[in-house]
Short mmCIF file of C-alpha atoms in Angstrom, two decimals:
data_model
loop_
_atom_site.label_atom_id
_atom_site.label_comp_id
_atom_site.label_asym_id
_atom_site.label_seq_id
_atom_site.Cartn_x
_atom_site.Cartn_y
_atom_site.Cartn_z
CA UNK A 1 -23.20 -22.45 -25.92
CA UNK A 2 -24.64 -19.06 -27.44
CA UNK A 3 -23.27 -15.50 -27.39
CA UNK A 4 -24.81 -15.53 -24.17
CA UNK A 5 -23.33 -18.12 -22.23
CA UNK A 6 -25.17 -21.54 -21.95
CA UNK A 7 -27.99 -22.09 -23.36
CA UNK A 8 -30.62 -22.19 -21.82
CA UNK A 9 -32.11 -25.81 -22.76
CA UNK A 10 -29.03 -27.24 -21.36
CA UNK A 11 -29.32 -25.07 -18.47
CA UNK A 12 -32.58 -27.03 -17.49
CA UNK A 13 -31.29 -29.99 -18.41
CA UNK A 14 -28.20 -29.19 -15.98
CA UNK A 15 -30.62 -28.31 -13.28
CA UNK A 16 -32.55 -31.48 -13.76
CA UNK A 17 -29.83 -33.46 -13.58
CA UNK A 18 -28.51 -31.77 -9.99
CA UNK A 19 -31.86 -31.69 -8.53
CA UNK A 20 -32.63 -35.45 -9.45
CA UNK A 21 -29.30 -37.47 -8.71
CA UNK A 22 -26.83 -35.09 -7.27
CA UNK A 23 -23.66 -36.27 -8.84
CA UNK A 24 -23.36 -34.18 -11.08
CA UNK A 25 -19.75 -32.65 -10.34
CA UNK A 26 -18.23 -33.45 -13.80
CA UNK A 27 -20.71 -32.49 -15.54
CA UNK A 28 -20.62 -29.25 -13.60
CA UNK A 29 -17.06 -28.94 -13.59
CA UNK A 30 -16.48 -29.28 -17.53
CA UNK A 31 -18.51 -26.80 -18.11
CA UNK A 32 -17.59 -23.95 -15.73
CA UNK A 33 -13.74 -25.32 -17.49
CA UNK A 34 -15.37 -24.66 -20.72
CA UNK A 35 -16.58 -20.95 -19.29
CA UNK A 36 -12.87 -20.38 -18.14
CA UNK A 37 -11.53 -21.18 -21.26
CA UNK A 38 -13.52 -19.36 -23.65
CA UNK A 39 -14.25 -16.22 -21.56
CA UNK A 40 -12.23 -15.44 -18.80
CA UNK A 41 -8.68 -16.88 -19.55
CA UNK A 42 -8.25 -15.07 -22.88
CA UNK A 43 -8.87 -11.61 -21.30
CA UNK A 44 -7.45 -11.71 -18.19
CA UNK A 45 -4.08 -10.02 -19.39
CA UNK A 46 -5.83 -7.22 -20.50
CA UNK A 47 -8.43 -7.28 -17.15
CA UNK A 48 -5.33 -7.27 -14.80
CA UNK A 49 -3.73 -4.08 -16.75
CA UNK A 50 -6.80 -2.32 -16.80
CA UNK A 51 -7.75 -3.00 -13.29
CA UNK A 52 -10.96 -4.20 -13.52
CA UNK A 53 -13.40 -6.70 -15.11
CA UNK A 54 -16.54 -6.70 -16.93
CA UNK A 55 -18.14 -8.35 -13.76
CA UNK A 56 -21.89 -7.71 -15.36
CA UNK A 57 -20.98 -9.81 -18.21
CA UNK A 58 -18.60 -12.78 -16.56
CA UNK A 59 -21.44 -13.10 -14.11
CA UNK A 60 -24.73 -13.39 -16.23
CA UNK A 61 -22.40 -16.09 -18.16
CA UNK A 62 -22.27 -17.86 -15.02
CA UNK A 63 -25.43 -17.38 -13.83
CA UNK A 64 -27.08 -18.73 -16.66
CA UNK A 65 -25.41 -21.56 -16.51
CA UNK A 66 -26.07 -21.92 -12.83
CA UNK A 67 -23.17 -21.77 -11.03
CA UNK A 68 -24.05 -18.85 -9.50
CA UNK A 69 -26.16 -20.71 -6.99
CA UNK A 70 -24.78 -23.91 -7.17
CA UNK A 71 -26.20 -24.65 -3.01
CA UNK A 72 -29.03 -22.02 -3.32
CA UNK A 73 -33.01 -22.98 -3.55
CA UNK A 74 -34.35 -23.80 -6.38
CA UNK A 75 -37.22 -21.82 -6.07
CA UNK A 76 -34.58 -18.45 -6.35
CA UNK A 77 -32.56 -20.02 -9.13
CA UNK A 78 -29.78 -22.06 -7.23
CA UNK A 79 -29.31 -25.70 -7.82
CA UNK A 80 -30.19 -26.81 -4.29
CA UNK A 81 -26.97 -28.77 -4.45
CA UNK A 82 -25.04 -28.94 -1.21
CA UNK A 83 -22.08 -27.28 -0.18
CA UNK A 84 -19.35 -29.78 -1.71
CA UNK A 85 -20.57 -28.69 -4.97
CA UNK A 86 -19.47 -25.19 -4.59
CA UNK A 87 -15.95 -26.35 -3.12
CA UNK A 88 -15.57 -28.35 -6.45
CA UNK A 89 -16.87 -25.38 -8.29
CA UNK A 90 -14.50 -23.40 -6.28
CA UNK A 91 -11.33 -25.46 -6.86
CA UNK A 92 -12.02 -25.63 -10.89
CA UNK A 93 -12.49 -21.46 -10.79
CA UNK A 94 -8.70 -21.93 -9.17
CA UNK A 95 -7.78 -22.48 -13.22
CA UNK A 96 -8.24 -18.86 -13.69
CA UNK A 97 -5.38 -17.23 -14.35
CA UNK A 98 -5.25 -14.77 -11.61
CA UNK A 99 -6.77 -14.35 -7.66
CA UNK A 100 -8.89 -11.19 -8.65
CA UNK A 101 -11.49 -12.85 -10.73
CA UNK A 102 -12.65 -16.07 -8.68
CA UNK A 103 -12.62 -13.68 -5.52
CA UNK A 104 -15.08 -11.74 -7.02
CA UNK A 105 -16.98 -14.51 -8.09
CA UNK A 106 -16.62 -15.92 -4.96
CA UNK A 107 -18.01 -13.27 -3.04
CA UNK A 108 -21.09 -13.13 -5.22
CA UNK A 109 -22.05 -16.81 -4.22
CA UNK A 110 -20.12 -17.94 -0.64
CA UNK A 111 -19.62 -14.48 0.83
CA UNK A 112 -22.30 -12.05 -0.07
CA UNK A 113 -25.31 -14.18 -0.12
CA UNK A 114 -25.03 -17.16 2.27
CA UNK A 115 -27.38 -15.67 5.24
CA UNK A 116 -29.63 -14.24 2.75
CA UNK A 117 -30.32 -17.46 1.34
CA UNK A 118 -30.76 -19.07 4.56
CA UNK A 119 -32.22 -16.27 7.16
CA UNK A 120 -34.28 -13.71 4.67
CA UNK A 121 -37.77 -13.36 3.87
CA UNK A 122 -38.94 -14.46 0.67
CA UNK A 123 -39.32 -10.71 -0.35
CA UNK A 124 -35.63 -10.20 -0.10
CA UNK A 125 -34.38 -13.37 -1.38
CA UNK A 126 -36.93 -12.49 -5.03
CA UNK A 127 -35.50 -8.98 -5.01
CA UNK A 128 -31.57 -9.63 -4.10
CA UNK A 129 -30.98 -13.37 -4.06
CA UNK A 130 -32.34 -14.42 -7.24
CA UNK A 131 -31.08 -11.55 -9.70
CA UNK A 132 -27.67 -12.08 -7.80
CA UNK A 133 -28.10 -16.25 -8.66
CA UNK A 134 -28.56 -15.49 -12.57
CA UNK A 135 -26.03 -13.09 -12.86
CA UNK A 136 -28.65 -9.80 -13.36
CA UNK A 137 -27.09 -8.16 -10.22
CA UNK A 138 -23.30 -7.90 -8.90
CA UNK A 139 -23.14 -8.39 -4.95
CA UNK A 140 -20.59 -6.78 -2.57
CA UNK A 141 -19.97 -7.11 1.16
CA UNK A 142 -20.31 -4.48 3.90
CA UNK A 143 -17.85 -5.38 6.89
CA UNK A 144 -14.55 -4.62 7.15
CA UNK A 145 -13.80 -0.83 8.04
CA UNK A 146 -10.71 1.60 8.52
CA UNK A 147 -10.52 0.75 12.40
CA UNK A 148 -12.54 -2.84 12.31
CA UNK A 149 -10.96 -5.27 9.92
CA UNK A 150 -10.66 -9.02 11.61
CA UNK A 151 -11.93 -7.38 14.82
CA UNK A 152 -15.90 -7.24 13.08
CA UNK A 153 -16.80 -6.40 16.90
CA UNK A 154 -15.94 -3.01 16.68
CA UNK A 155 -17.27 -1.64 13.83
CA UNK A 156 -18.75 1.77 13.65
CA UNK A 157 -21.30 2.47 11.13
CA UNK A 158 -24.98 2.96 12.24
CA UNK A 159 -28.69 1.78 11.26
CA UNK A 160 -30.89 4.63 13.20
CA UNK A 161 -34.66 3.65 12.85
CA UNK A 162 -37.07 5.94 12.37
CA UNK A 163 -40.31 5.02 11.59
CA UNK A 164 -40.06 1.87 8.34
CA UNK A 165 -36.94 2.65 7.55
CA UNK A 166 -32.89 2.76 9.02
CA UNK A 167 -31.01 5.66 8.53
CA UNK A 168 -27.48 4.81 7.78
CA UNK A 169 -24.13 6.55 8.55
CA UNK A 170 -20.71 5.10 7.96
CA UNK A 171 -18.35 3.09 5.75
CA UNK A 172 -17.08 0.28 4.28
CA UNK A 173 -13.23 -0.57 3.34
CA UNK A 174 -11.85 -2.71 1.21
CA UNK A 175 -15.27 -3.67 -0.56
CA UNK A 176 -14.52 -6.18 -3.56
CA UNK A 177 -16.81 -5.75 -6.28
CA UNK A 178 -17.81 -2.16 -4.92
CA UNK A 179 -17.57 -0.29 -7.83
CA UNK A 180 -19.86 -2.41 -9.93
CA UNK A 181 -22.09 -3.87 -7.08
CA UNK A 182 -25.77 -3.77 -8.06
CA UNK A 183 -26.20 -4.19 -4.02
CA UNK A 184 -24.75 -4.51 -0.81
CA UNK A 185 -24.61 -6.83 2.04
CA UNK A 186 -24.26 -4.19 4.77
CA UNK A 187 -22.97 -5.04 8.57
CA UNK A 188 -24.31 -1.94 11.05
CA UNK A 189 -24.77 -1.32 14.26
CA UNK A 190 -28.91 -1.16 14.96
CA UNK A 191 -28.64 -0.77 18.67
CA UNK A 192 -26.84 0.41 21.84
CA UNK A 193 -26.69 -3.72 23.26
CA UNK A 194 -23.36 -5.57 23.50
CA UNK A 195 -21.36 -5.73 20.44
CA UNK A 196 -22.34 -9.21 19.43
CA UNK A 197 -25.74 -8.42 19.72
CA UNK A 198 -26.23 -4.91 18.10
CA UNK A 199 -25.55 -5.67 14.55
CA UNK A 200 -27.38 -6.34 11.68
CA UNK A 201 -27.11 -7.42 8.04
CA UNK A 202 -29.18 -5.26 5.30
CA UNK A 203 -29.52 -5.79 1.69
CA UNK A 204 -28.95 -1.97 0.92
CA UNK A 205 -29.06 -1.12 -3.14
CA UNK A 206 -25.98 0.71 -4.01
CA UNK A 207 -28.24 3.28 -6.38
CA UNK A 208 -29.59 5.21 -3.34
CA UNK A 209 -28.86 8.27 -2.50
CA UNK A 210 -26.32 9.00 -0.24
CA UNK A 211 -24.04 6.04 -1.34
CA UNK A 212 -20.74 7.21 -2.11
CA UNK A 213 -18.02 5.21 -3.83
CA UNK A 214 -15.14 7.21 -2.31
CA UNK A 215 -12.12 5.50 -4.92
CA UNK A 216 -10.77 2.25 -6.22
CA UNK A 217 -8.20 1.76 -4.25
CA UNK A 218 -4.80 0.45 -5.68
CA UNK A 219 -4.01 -2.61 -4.39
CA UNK A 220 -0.65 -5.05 -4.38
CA UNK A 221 -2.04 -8.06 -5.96
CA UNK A 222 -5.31 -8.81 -7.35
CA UNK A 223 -5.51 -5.97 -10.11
CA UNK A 224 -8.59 -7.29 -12.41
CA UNK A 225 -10.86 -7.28 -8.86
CA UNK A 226 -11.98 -3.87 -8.21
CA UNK A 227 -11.81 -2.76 -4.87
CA UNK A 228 -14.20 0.00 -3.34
CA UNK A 229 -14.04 2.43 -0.28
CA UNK A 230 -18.21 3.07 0.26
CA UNK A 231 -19.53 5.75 2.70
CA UNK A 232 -22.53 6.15 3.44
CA UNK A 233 -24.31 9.67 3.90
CA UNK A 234 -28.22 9.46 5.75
CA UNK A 235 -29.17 6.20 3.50
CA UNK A 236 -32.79 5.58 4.03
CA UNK A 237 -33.80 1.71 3.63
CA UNK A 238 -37.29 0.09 4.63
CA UNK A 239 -36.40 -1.93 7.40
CA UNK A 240 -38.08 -4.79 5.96
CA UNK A 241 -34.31 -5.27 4.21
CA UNK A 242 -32.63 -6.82 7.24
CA UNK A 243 -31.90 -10.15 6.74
CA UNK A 244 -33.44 -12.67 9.44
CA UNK A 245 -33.74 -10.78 13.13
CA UNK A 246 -32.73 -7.66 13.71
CA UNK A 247 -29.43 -7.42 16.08
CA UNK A 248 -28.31 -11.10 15.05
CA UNK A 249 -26.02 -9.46 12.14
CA UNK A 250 -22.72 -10.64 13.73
CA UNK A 251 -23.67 -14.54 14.46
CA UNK A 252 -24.87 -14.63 10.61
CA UNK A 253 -21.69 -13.03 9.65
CA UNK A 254 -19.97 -15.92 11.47
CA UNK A 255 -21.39 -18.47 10.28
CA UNK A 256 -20.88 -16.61 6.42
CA UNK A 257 -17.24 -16.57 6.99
CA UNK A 258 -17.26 -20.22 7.40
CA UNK A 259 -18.40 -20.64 3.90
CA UNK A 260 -16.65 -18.20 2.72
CA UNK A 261 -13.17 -19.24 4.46
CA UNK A 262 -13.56 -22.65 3.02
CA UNK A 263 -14.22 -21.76 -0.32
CA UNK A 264 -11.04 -19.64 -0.16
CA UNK A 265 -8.87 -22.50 0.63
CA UNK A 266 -10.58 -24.29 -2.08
CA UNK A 267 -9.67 -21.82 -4.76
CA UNK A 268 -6.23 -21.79 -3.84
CA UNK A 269 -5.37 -25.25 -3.84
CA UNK A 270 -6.29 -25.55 -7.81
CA UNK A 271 -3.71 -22.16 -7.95
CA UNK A 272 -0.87 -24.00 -5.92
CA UNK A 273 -1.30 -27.11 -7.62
CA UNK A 274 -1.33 -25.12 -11.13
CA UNK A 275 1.88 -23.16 -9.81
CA UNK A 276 4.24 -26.09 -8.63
CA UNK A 277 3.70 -28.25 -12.33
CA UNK A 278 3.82 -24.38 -14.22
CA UNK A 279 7.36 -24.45 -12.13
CA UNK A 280 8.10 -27.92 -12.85
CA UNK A 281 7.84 -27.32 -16.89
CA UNK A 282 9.74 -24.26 -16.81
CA UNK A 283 12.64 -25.88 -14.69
CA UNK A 284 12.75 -28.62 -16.91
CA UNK A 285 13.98 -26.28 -19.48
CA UNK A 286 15.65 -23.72 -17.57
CA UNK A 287 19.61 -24.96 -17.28
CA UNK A 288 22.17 -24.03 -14.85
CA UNK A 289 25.60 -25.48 -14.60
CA UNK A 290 24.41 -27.50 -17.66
CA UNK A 291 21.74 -29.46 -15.94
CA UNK A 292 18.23 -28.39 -15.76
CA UNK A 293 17.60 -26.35 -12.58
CA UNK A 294 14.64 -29.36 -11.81
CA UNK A 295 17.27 -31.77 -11.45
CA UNK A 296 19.10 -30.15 -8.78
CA UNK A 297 18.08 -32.57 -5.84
CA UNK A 298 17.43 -29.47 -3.54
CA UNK A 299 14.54 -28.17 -6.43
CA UNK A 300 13.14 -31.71 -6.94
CA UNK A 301 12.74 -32.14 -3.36
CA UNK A 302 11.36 -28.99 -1.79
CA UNK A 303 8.54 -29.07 -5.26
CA UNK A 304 7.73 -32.94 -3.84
CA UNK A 305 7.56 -31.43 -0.41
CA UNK A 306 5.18 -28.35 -1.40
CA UNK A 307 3.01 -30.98 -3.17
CA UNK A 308 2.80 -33.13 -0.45
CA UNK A 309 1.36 -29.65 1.63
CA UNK A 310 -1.36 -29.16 -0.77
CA UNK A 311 -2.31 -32.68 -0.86
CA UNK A 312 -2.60 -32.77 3.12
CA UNK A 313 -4.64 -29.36 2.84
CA UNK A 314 -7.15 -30.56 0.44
CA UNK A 315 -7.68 -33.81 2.55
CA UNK A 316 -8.45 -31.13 5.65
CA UNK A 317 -10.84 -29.21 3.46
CA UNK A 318 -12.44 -32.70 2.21
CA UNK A 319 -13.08 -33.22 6.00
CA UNK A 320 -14.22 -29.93 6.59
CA UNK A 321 -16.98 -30.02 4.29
CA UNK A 322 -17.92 -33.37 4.37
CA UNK A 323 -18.49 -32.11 8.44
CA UNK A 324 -19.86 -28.84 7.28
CA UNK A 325 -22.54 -30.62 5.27
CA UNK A 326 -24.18 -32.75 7.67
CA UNK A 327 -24.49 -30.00 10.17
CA UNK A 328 -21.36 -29.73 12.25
CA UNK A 329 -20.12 -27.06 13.33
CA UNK A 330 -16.34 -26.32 11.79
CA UNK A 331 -15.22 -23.06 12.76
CA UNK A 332 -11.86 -24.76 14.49
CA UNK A 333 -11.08 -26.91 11.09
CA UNK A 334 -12.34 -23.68 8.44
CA UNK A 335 -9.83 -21.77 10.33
CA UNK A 336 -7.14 -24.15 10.39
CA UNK A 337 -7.63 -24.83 6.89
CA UNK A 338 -7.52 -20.78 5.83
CA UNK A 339 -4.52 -20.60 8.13
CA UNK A 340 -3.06 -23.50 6.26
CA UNK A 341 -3.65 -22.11 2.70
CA UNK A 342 -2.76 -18.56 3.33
CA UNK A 343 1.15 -19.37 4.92
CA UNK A 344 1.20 -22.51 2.36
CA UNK A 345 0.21 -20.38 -0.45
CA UNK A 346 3.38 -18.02 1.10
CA UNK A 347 5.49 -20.65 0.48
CA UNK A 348 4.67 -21.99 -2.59
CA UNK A 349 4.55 -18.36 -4.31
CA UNK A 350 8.16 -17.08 -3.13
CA UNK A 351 9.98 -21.13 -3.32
CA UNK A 352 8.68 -21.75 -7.21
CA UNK A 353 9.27 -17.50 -7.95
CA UNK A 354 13.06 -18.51 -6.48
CA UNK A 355 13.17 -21.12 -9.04
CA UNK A 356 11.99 -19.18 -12.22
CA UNK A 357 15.06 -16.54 -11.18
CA UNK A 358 15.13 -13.38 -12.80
CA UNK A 359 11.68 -14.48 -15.08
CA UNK A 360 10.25 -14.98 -11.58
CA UNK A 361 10.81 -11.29 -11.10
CA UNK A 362 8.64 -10.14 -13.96
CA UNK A 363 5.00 -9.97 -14.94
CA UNK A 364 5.20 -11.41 -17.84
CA UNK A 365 4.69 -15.41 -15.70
CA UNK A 366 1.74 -16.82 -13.85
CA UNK A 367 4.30 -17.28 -10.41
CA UNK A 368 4.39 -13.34 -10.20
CA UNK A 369 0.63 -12.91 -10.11
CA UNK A 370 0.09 -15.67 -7.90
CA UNK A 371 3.23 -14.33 -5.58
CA UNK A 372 1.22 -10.95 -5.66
CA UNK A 373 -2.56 -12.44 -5.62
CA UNK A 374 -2.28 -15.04 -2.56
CA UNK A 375 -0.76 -12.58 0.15
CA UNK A 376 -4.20 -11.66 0.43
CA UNK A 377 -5.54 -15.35 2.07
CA UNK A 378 -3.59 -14.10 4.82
CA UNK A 379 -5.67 -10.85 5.75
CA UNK A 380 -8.78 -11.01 4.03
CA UNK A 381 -11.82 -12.96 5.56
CA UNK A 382 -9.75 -13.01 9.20
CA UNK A 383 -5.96 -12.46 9.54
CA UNK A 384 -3.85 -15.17 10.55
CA UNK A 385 -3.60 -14.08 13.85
CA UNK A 386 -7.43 -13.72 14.37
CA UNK A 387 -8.03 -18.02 13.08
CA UNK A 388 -5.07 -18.64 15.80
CA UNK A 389 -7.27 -17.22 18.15
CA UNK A 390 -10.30 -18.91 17.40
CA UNK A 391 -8.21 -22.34 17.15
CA UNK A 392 -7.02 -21.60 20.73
CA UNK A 393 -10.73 -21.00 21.64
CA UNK A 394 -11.77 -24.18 20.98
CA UNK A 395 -8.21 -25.55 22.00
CA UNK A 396 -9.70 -24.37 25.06
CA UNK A 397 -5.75 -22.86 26.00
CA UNK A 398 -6.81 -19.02 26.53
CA UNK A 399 -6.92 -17.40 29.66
CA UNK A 400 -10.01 -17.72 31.65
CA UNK A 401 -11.79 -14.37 32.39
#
């Protein structure tokens, strides 16, 4: 490793390895550990006071070692790995030692980027794809507004054609990475038809005029990720920028919030797992009524019990992938799963903060952070409420219209 990152000899040798026999996962894995280690971990103290993190620089480390694009073409940089690969990726970024950083990271390669790399033209995948696969440009994503969070249906802002180019209006809440995106991946409305057929996804650079970061907005966990309210003011892009077919914008946001809900879950097993032994340590030591506070039976148990949840989640995201990756469809198992993680991730947070007492109240421990940092599996990517829905769907228990 160089000043730089990885170099770039082992980088092809990395590549060649993936590409050729595609078990590669330790290999892959010790590395990204050694990229955690060495250049995230020791900063992120100072990232989470500061509210923000050199995303330019984390991500050009992990670009050029390639986990960037760990399922992307080859041909724009990726690894051409399949989708397991970026769960395991995933789960080892869960070693970072807060929820802001590997969501950012995350939305650069499973949230941002997903339909680009499957549904856009070569033109668009050489000028957004593969800059955003070696780490030269920082993605963000476009959805979510004031009035249309989980409801992605009803969102307002508009793609007017006129002549080669959209004219946009609008804005975006709630954008992670928006202050420092290079480039966005922008949900609008590019027609008067039905709601799920009037939408579109553009690759919109954030340098044009009439892009306006409105603030950073101050958030209750994930500090070091910097969060951006964008508006858009008549923002002229070729129309060549939409990604696949014009008004199919909300299917490929679907099927990106499959990816992305299942690398969520992934990420935050690795933190719960981390969490429950972090809690087990500090028990150990931590007396009351002259016994350690672990050996009360009602500590011992419910830390067995919140293990045993993890370990049944992971199998369901093992399942889901392994599904995922051979071309089924698993909308009703990704949303299980996210529902899953984001109430388990509940649990674990306030039970092990309970058990560090008045430490557990501070933010000077990991279980604070974590308490803060997973409320937002809960909301972000679909609210609970919204994966109970689609569960029902294909429970086939709604009301018939």
């Amino acid at each position: 490793a160089n000043q730089e990152g990885i170099s770039l000899v082992w980088v092809s040798a990395l590549s060649f390895i993936c590409a050729c026999c595609r078990n590669a996962t330790n290999w892959i894995l010790d590395i990204t550990s050694e990229i955690i280690d060495q250049e995230i971990n020791p900063h992120v103290d100072q990232w989470e006071a500061e509210g923000t993190f050199p995303a330019h620089k984390i991500f050009k480390i992990l670009g050029s070692a390639g986990f960037l694009g760990v399922n992307k073409p080859v041909e724009y940089g990726g690894l051409g790995l399949d989708f397991s690969y970026s769960v395991a990726v995933s789960e080892e970024l869960g070693n970072i030692r807060c929820g802001g950083i590997p969501m950012a990271i995350g939305v650069q390669t499973d949230m941002a980027t997903p339909a680009l790399a499957r549904f856009g033209s070569a033109e668009l995948k050489e000028e957004f794809l593969l800059p955003s696969i070696l780490g030269d440009k920082v993605a963000c994503l476009g959805v979510s507004e004031v009035g249309a969070g989980s409801d992605v249906s009803s969102i307002l802002t508009k793609a007017v054609r006129k002549g080669d180019e959209y004219v946009i209006n609008g804005g975006k809440m709630w954008t992670t990475n928006g202050t420092q995106a290079d480039w966005i991946c922008l949900l609008a409305n590019t027609s008067d038809a039905a709601p799920h057929r009037n939408k579109s996804l553009i690759c919109l650079p954030m340098t044009l005029p009439g892009v306006h970061i409105a603030r950073k907005i101050d958030k209750l966990g994930m500090w070091s990720s910097d969060t951006a309210e964008v508006f858009f003011d008549d923002v002229r892009v070729p129309c060549k920028n939409i990604i696949g077919q014009e008004g199919m914008g909300f299917t490929y946001q679907m099927l990106q919030f499959q990816e992305e809900r299942l690398w969520a879950v992934a990420n935050i097993v690795t933190m719960m797992d981390n969490i429950i032994q972090e809690t087990i340590q500090y028990t150990r030591q931590r007396k009351i009524f002259k016994q350690p506070v672990l050996y009360h039976q009602s500590v011992n148990f419910r830390l067995a019990e919140l293990q045993t949840e993890v370990e049944l989640l992971r199998s369901l995201l093992y399942r889901a992938t392994a599904l995922y990756i051979k071309g089924n469809d698993v909308t009703k198992l990704a949303s299980m799963a996210k529902l899953k993680g984001g109430r388990l991730a509940r649990e674990v947070g306030d039970s092990c903060l309970q058990y560090w007492g008045g430490m557990g109240f501070t933010s000077d421990v990991l279980v604070s952070r974590f308490y803060r940092d997973s409320r937002l599996l809960s909301i972000g990517g679909g609210a609970d409420e919204v994966m109970l829905g689609i569960i029902c769907k294909y429970m086939d228990t709604l009301p018939k219209k």
